[in-house]
GROMACS .gro file of N, CA and C in nm:
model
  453
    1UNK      N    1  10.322  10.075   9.922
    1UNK     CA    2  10.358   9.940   9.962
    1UNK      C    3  10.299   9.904  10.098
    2UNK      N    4  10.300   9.986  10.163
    2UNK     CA    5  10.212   9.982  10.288
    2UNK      C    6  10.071   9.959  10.279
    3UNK      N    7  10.006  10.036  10.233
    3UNK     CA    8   9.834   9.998  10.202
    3UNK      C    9   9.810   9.850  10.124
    4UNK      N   10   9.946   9.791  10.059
    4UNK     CA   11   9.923   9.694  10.005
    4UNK      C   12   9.939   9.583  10.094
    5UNK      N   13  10.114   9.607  10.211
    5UNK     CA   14  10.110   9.489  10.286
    5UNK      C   15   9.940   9.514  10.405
    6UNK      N   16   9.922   9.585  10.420
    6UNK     CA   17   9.823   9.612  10.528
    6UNK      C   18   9.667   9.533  10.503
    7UNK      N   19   9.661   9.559  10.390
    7UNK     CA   20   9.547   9.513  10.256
    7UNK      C   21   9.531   9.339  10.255
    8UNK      N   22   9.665   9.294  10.196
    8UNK     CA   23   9.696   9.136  10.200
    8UNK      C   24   9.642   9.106  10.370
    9UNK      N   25   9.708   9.143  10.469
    9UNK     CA   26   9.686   9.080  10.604
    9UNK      C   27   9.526   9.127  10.649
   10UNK      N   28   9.478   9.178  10.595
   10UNK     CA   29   9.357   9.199  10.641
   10UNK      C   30   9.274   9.138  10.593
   11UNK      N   31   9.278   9.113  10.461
   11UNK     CA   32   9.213   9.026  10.391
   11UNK      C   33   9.215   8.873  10.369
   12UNK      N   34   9.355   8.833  10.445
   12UNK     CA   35   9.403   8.700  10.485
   12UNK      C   36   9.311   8.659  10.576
   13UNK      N   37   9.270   8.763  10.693
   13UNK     CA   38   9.265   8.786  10.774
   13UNK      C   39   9.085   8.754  10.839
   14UNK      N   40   9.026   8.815  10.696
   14UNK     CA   41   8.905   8.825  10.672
   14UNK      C   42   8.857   8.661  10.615
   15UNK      N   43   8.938   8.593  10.619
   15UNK     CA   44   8.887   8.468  10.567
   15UNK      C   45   8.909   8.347  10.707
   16UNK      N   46   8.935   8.365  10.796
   16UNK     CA   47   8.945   8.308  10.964
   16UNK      C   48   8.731   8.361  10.965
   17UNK      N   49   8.788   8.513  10.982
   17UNK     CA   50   8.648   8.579  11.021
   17UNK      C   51   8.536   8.517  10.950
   18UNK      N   52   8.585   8.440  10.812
   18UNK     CA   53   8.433   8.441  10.720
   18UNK      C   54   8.433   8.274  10.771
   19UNK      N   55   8.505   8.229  10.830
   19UNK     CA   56   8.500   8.097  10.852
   19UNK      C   57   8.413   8.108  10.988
   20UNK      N   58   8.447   8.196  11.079
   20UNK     CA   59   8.369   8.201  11.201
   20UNK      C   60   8.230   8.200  11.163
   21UNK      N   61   8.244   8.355  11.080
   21UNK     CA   62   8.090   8.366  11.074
   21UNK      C   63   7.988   8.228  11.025
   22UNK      N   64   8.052   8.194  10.949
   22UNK     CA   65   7.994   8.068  10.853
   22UNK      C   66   7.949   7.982  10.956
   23UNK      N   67   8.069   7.938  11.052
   23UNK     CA   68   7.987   7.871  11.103
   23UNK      C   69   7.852   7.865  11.215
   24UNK      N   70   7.846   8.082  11.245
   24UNK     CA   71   7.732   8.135  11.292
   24UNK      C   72   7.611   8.111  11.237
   25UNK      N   73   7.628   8.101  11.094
   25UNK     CA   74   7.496   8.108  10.999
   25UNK      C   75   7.464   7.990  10.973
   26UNK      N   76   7.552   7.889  10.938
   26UNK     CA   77   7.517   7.728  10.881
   26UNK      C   78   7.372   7.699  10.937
   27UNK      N   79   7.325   7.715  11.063
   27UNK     CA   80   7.202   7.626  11.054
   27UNK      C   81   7.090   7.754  11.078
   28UNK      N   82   7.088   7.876  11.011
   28UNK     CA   83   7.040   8.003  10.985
   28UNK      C   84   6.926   7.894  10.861
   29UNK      N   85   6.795   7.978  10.885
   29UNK     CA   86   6.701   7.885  10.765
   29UNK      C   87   6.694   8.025  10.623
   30UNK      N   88   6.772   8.073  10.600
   30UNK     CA   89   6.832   8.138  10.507
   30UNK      C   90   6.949   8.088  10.406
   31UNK      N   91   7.046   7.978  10.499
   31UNK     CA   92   7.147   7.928  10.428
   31UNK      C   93   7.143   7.853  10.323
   32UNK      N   94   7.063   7.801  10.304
   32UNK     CA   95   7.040   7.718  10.128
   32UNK      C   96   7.004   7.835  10.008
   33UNK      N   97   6.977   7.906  10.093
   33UNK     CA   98   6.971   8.022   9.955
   33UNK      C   99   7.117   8.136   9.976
   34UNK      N  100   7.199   8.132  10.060
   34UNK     CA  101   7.287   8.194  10.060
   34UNK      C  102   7.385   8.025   9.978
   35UNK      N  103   7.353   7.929   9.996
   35UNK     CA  104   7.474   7.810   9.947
   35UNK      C  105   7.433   7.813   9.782
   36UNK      N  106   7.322   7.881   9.745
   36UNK     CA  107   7.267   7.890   9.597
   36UNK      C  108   7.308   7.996   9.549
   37UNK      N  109   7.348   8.080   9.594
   37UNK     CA  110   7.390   8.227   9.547
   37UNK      C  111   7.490   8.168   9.383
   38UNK      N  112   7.414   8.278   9.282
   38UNK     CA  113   7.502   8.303   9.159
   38UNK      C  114   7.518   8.416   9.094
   39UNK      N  115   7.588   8.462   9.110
   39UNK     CA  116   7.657   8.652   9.091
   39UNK      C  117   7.633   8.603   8.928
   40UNK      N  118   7.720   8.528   8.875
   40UNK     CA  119   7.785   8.574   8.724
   40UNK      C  120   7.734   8.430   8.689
   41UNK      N  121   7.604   8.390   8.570
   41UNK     CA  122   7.578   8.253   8.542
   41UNK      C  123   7.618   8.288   8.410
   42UNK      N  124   7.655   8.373   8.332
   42UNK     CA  125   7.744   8.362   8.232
   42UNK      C  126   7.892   8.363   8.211
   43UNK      N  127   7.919   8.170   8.118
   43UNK     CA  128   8.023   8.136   8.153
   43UNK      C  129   8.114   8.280   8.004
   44UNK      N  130   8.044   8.338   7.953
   44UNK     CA  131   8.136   8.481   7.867
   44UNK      C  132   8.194   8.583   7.942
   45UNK      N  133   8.075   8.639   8.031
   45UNK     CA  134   8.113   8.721   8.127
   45UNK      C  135   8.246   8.684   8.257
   46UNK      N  136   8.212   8.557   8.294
   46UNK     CA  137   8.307   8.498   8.333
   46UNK      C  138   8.439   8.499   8.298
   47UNK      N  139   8.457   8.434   8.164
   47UNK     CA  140   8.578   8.484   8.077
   47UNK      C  141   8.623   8.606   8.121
   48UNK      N  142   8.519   8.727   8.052
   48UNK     CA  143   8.579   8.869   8.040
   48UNK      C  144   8.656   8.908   8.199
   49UNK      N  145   8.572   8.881   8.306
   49UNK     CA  146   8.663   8.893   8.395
   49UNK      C  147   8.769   8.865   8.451
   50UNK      N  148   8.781   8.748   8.377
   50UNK     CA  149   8.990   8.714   8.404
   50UNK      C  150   8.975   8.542   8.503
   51UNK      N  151   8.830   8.534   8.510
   51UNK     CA  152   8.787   8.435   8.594
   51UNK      C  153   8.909   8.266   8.570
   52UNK      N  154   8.882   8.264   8.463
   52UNK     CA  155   8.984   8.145   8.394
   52UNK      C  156   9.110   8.172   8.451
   53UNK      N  157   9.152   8.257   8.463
   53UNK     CA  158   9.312   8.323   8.465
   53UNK      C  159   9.316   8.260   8.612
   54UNK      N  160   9.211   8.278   8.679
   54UNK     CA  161   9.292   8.319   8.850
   54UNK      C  162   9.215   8.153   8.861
   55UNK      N  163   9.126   8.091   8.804
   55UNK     CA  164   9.118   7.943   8.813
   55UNK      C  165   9.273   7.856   8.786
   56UNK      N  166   9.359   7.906   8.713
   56UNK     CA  167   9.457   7.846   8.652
   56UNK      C  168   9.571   7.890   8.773
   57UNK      N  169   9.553   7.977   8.830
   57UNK     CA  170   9.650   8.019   8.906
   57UNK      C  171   9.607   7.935   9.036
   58UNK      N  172   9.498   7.927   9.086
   58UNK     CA  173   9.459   7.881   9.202
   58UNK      C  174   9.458   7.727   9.166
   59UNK      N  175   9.490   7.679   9.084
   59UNK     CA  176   9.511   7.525   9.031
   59UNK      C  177   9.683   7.447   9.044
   60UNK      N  178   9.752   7.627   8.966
   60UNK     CA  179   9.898   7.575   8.935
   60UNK      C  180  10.015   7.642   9.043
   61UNK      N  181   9.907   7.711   9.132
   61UNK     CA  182  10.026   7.733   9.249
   61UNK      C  183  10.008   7.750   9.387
   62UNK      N  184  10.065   7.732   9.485
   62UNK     CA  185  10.045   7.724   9.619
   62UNK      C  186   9.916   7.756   9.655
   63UNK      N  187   9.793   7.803   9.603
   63UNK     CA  188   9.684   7.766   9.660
   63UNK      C  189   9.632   7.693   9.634
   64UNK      N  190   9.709   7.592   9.538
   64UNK     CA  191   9.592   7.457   9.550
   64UNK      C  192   9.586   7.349   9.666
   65UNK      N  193   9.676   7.391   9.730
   65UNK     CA  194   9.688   7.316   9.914
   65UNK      C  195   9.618   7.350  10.004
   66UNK      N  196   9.499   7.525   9.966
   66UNK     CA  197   9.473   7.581  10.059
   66UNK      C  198   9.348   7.485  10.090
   67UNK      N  199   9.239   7.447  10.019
   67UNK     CA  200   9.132   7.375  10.074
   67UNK      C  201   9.166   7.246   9.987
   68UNK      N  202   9.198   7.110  10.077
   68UNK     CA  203   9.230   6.955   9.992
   68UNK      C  204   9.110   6.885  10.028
   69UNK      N  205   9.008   6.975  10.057
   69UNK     CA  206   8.860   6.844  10.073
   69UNK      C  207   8.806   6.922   9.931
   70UNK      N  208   8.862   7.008   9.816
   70UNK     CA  209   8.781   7.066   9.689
   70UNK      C  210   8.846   6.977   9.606
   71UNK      N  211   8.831   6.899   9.618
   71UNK     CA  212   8.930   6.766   9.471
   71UNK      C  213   8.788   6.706   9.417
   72UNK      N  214   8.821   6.680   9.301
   72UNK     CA  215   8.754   6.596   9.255
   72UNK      C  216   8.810   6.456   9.204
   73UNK      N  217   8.784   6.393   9.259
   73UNK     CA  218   8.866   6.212   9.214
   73UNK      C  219   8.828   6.187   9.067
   74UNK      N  220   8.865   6.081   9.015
   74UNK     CA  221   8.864   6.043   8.871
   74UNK      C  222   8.719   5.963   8.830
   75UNK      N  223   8.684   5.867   8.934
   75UNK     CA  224   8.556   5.816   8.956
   75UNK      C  225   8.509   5.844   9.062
   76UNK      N  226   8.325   5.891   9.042
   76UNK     CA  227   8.247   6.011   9.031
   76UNK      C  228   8.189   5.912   9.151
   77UNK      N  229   8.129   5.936   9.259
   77UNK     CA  230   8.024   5.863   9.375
   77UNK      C  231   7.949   5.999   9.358
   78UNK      N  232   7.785   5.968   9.359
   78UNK     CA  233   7.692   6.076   9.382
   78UNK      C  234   7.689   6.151   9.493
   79UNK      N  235   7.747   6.075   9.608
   79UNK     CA  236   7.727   6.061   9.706
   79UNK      C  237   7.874   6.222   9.725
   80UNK      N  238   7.974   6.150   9.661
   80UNK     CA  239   8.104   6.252   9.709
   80UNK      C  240   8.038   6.431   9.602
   81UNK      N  241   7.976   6.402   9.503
   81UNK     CA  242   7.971   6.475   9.459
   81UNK      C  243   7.885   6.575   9.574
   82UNK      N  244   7.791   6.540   9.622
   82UNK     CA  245   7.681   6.623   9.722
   82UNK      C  246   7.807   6.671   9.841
   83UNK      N  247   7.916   6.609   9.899
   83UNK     CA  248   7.967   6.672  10.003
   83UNK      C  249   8.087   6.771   9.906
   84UNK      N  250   8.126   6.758   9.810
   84UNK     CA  251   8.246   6.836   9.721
   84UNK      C  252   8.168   6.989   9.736
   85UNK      N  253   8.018   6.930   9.705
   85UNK     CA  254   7.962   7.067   9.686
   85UNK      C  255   7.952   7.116   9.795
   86UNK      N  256   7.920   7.084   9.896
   86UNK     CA  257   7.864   7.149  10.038
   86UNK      C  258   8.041   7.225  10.082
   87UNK      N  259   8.115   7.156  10.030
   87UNK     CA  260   8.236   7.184  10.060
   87UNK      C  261   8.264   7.354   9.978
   88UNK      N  262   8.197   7.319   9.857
   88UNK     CA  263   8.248   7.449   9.776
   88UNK      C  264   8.194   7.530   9.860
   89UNK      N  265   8.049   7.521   9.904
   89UNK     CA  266   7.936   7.634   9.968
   89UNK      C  267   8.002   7.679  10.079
   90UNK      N  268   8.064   7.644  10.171
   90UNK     CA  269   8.148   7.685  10.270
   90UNK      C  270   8.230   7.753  10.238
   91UNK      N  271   8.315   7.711  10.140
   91UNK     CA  272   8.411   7.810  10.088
   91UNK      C  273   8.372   7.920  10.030
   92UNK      N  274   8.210   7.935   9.950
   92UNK     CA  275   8.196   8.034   9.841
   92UNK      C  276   8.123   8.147   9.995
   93UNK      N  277   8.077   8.090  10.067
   93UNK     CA  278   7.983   8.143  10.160
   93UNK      C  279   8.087   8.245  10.271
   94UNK      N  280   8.215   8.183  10.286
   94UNK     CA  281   8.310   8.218  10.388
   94UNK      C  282   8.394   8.366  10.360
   95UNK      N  283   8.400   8.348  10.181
   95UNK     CA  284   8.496   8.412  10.136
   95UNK      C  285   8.402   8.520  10.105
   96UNK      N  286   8.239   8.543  10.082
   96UNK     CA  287   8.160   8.636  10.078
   96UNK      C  288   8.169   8.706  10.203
   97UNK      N  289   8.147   8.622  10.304
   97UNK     CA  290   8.130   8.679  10.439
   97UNK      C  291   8.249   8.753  10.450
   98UNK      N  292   8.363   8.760  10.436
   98UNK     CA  293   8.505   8.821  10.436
   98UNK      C  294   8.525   8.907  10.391
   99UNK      N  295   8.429   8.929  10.251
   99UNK     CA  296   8.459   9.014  10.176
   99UNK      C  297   8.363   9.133  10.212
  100UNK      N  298   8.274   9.104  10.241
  100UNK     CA  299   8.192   9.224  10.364
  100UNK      C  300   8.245   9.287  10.444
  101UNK      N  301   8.313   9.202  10.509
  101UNK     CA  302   8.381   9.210  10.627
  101UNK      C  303   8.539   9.327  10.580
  102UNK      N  304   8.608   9.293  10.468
  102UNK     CA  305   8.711   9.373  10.442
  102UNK      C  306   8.649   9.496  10.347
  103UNK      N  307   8.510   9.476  10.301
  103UNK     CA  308   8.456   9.579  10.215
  103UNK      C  309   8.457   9.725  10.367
  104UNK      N  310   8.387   9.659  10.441
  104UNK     CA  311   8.377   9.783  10.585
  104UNK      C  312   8.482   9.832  10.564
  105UNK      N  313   8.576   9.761  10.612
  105UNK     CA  314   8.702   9.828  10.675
  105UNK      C  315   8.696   9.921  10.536
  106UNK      N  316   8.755   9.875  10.418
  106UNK     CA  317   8.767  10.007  10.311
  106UNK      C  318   8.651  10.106  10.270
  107UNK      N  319   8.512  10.108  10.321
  107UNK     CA  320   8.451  10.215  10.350
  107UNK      C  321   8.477  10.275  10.458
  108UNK      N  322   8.538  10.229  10.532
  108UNK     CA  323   8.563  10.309  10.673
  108UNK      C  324   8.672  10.427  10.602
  109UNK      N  325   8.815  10.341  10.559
  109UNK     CA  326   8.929  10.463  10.455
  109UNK      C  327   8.915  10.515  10.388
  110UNK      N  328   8.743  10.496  10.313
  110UNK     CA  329   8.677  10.636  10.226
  110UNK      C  330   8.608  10.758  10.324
  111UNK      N  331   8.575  10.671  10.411
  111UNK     CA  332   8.478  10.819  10.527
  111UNK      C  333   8.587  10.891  10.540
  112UNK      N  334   8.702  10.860  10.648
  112UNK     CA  335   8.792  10.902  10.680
  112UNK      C  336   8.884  11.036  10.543
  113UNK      N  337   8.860  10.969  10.457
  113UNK     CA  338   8.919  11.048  10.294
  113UNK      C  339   9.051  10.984  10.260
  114UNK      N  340   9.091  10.859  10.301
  114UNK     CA  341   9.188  10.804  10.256
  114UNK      C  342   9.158  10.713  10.107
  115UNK      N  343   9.125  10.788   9.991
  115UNK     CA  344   9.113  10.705   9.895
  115UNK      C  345   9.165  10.578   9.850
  116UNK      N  346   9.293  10.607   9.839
  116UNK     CA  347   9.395  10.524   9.791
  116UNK      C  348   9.450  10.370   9.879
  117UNK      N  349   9.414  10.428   9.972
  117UNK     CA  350   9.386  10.308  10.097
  117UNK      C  351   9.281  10.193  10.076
  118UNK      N  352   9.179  10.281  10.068
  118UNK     CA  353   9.007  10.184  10.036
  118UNK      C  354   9.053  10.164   9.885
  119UNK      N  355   9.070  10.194   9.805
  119UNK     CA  356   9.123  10.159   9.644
  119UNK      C  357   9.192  10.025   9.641
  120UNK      N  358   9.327  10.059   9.730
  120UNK     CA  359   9.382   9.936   9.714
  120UNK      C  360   9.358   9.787   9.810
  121UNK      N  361   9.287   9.843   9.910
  121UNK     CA  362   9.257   9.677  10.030
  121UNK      C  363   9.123   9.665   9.930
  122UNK      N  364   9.015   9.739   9.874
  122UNK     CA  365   8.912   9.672   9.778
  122UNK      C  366   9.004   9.563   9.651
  123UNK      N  367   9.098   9.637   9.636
  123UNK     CA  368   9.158   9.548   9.481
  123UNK      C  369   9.181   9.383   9.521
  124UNK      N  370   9.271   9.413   9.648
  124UNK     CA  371   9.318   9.283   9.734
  124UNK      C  372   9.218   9.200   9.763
  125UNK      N  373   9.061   9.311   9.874
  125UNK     CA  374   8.958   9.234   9.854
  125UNK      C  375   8.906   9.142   9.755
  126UNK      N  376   8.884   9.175   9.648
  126UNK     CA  377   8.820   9.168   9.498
  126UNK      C  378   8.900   9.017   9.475
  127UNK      N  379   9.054   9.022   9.426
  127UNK     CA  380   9.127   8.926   9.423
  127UNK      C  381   9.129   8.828   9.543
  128UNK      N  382   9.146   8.853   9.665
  128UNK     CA  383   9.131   8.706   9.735
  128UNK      C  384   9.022   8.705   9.819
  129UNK      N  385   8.908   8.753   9.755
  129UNK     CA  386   8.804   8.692   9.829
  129UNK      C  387   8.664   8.671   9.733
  130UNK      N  388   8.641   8.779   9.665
  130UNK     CA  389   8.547   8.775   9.570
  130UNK      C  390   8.592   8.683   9.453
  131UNK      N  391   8.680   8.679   9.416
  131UNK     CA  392   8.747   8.637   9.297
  131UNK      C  393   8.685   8.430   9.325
  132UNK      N  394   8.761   8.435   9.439
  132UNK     CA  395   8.754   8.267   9.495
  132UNK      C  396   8.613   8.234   9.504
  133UNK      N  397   8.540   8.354   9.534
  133UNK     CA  398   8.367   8.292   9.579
  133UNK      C  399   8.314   8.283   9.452
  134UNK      N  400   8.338   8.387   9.361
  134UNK     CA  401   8.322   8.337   9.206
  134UNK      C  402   8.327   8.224   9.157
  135UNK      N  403   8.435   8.161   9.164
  135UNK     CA  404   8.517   8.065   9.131
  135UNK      C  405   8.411   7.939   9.171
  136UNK      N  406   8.410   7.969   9.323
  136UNK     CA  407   8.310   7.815   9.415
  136UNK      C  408   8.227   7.853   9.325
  137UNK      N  409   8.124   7.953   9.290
  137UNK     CA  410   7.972   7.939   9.226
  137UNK      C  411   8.018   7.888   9.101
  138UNK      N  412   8.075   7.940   9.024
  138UNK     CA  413   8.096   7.861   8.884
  138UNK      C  414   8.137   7.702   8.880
  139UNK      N  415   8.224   7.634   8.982
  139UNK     CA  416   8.256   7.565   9.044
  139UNK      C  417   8.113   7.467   9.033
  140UNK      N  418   8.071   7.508   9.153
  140UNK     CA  419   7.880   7.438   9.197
  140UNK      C  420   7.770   7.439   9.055
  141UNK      N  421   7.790   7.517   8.967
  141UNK     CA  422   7.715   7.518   8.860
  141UNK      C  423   7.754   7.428   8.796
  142UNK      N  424   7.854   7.381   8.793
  142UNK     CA  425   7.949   7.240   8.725
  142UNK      C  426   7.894   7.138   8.788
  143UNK      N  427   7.909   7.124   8.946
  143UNK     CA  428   7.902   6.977   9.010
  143UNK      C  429   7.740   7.001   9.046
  144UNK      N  430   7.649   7.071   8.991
  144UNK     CA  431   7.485   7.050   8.971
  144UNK      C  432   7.453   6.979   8.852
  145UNK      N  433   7.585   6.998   8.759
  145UNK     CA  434   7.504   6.938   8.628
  145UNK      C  435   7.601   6.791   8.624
  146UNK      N  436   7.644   6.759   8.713
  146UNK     CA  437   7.699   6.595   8.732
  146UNK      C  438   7.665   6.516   8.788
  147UNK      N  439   7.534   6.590   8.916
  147UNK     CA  440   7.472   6.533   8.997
  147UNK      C  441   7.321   6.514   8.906
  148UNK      N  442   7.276   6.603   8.823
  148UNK     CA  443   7.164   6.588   8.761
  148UNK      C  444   7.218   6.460   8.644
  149UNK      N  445   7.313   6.455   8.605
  149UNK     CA  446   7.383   6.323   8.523
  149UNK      C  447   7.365   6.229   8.562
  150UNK      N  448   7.418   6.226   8.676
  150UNK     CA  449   7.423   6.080   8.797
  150UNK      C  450   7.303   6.038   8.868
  151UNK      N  451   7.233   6.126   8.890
  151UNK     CA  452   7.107   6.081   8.998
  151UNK      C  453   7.009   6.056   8.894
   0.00000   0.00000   0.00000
């Protein structure tokens, strides 16, 4: 229970940090290809990972308050669609950077030989940070093909 509360706050924790960093890198001439990043462009594979599941969760409970500039309104401006996205990229970009950032720390509790430590802050990792940056890219693969609609 300990490696788990320790895990959650670090990884809470790691998303301040991925916000800093983010805004270290934003005008980095690398960042349009870090705001393009796509891990998983299959929406099956997607599935298999539970991706839907934790979309539905991050929809139907207290984290859907966490970022209120990721909405999408009912009628579409091209215009809102280009900042929704830049909006996701921050988020997908922040929560990568975090997840680096909490990946260390749990290679650090494998050097050391604390398995079960790095086991469980990776799981926590995985779930609130990788999971969400997933989410933004699948997310952005959506609002590319509304902007190619619209424009």
């Amino acid at each position: 229970m300990q490696y788990l509360s320790f895990s959650i706050s670090i990884t809470i924790i790691s998303w301040i940090i991925g916000m800093i960093l983010h805004a270290l890198i934003k005008s980095q001439p690398y960042y349009t290809d870090l705001s393009n990043l796509n891990f998983i462009k299959s929406k099956r594979l997607n599935k298999a990972i539970g991706l839907g599941v934790f979309k539905w969760i991050v929809k139907n409970t207290f984290f859907k308050y966490f970022n209120q500039k990721i909405k999408l309104e009912r009628r579409i401006q091209v215009d809102e669609l280009y900042e929704l996205r830049k909006e996701m990229s921050i988020s997908d970009i922040s929560h990568l950077l975090g997840f680096t950032v909490v990946t260390l720390f749990a290679f650090v509790k494998f050097i050391y030989g604390n398995y079960s430590f790095g086991l469980v802050m990776m799981a926590v990792n995985i779930v609130l940070n990788l999971y969400p940056s997933l989410l933004q890219q699948e997310n952005k693969r959506r609002i590319d093909k509304l902007i190619r609609i619209y424009s």
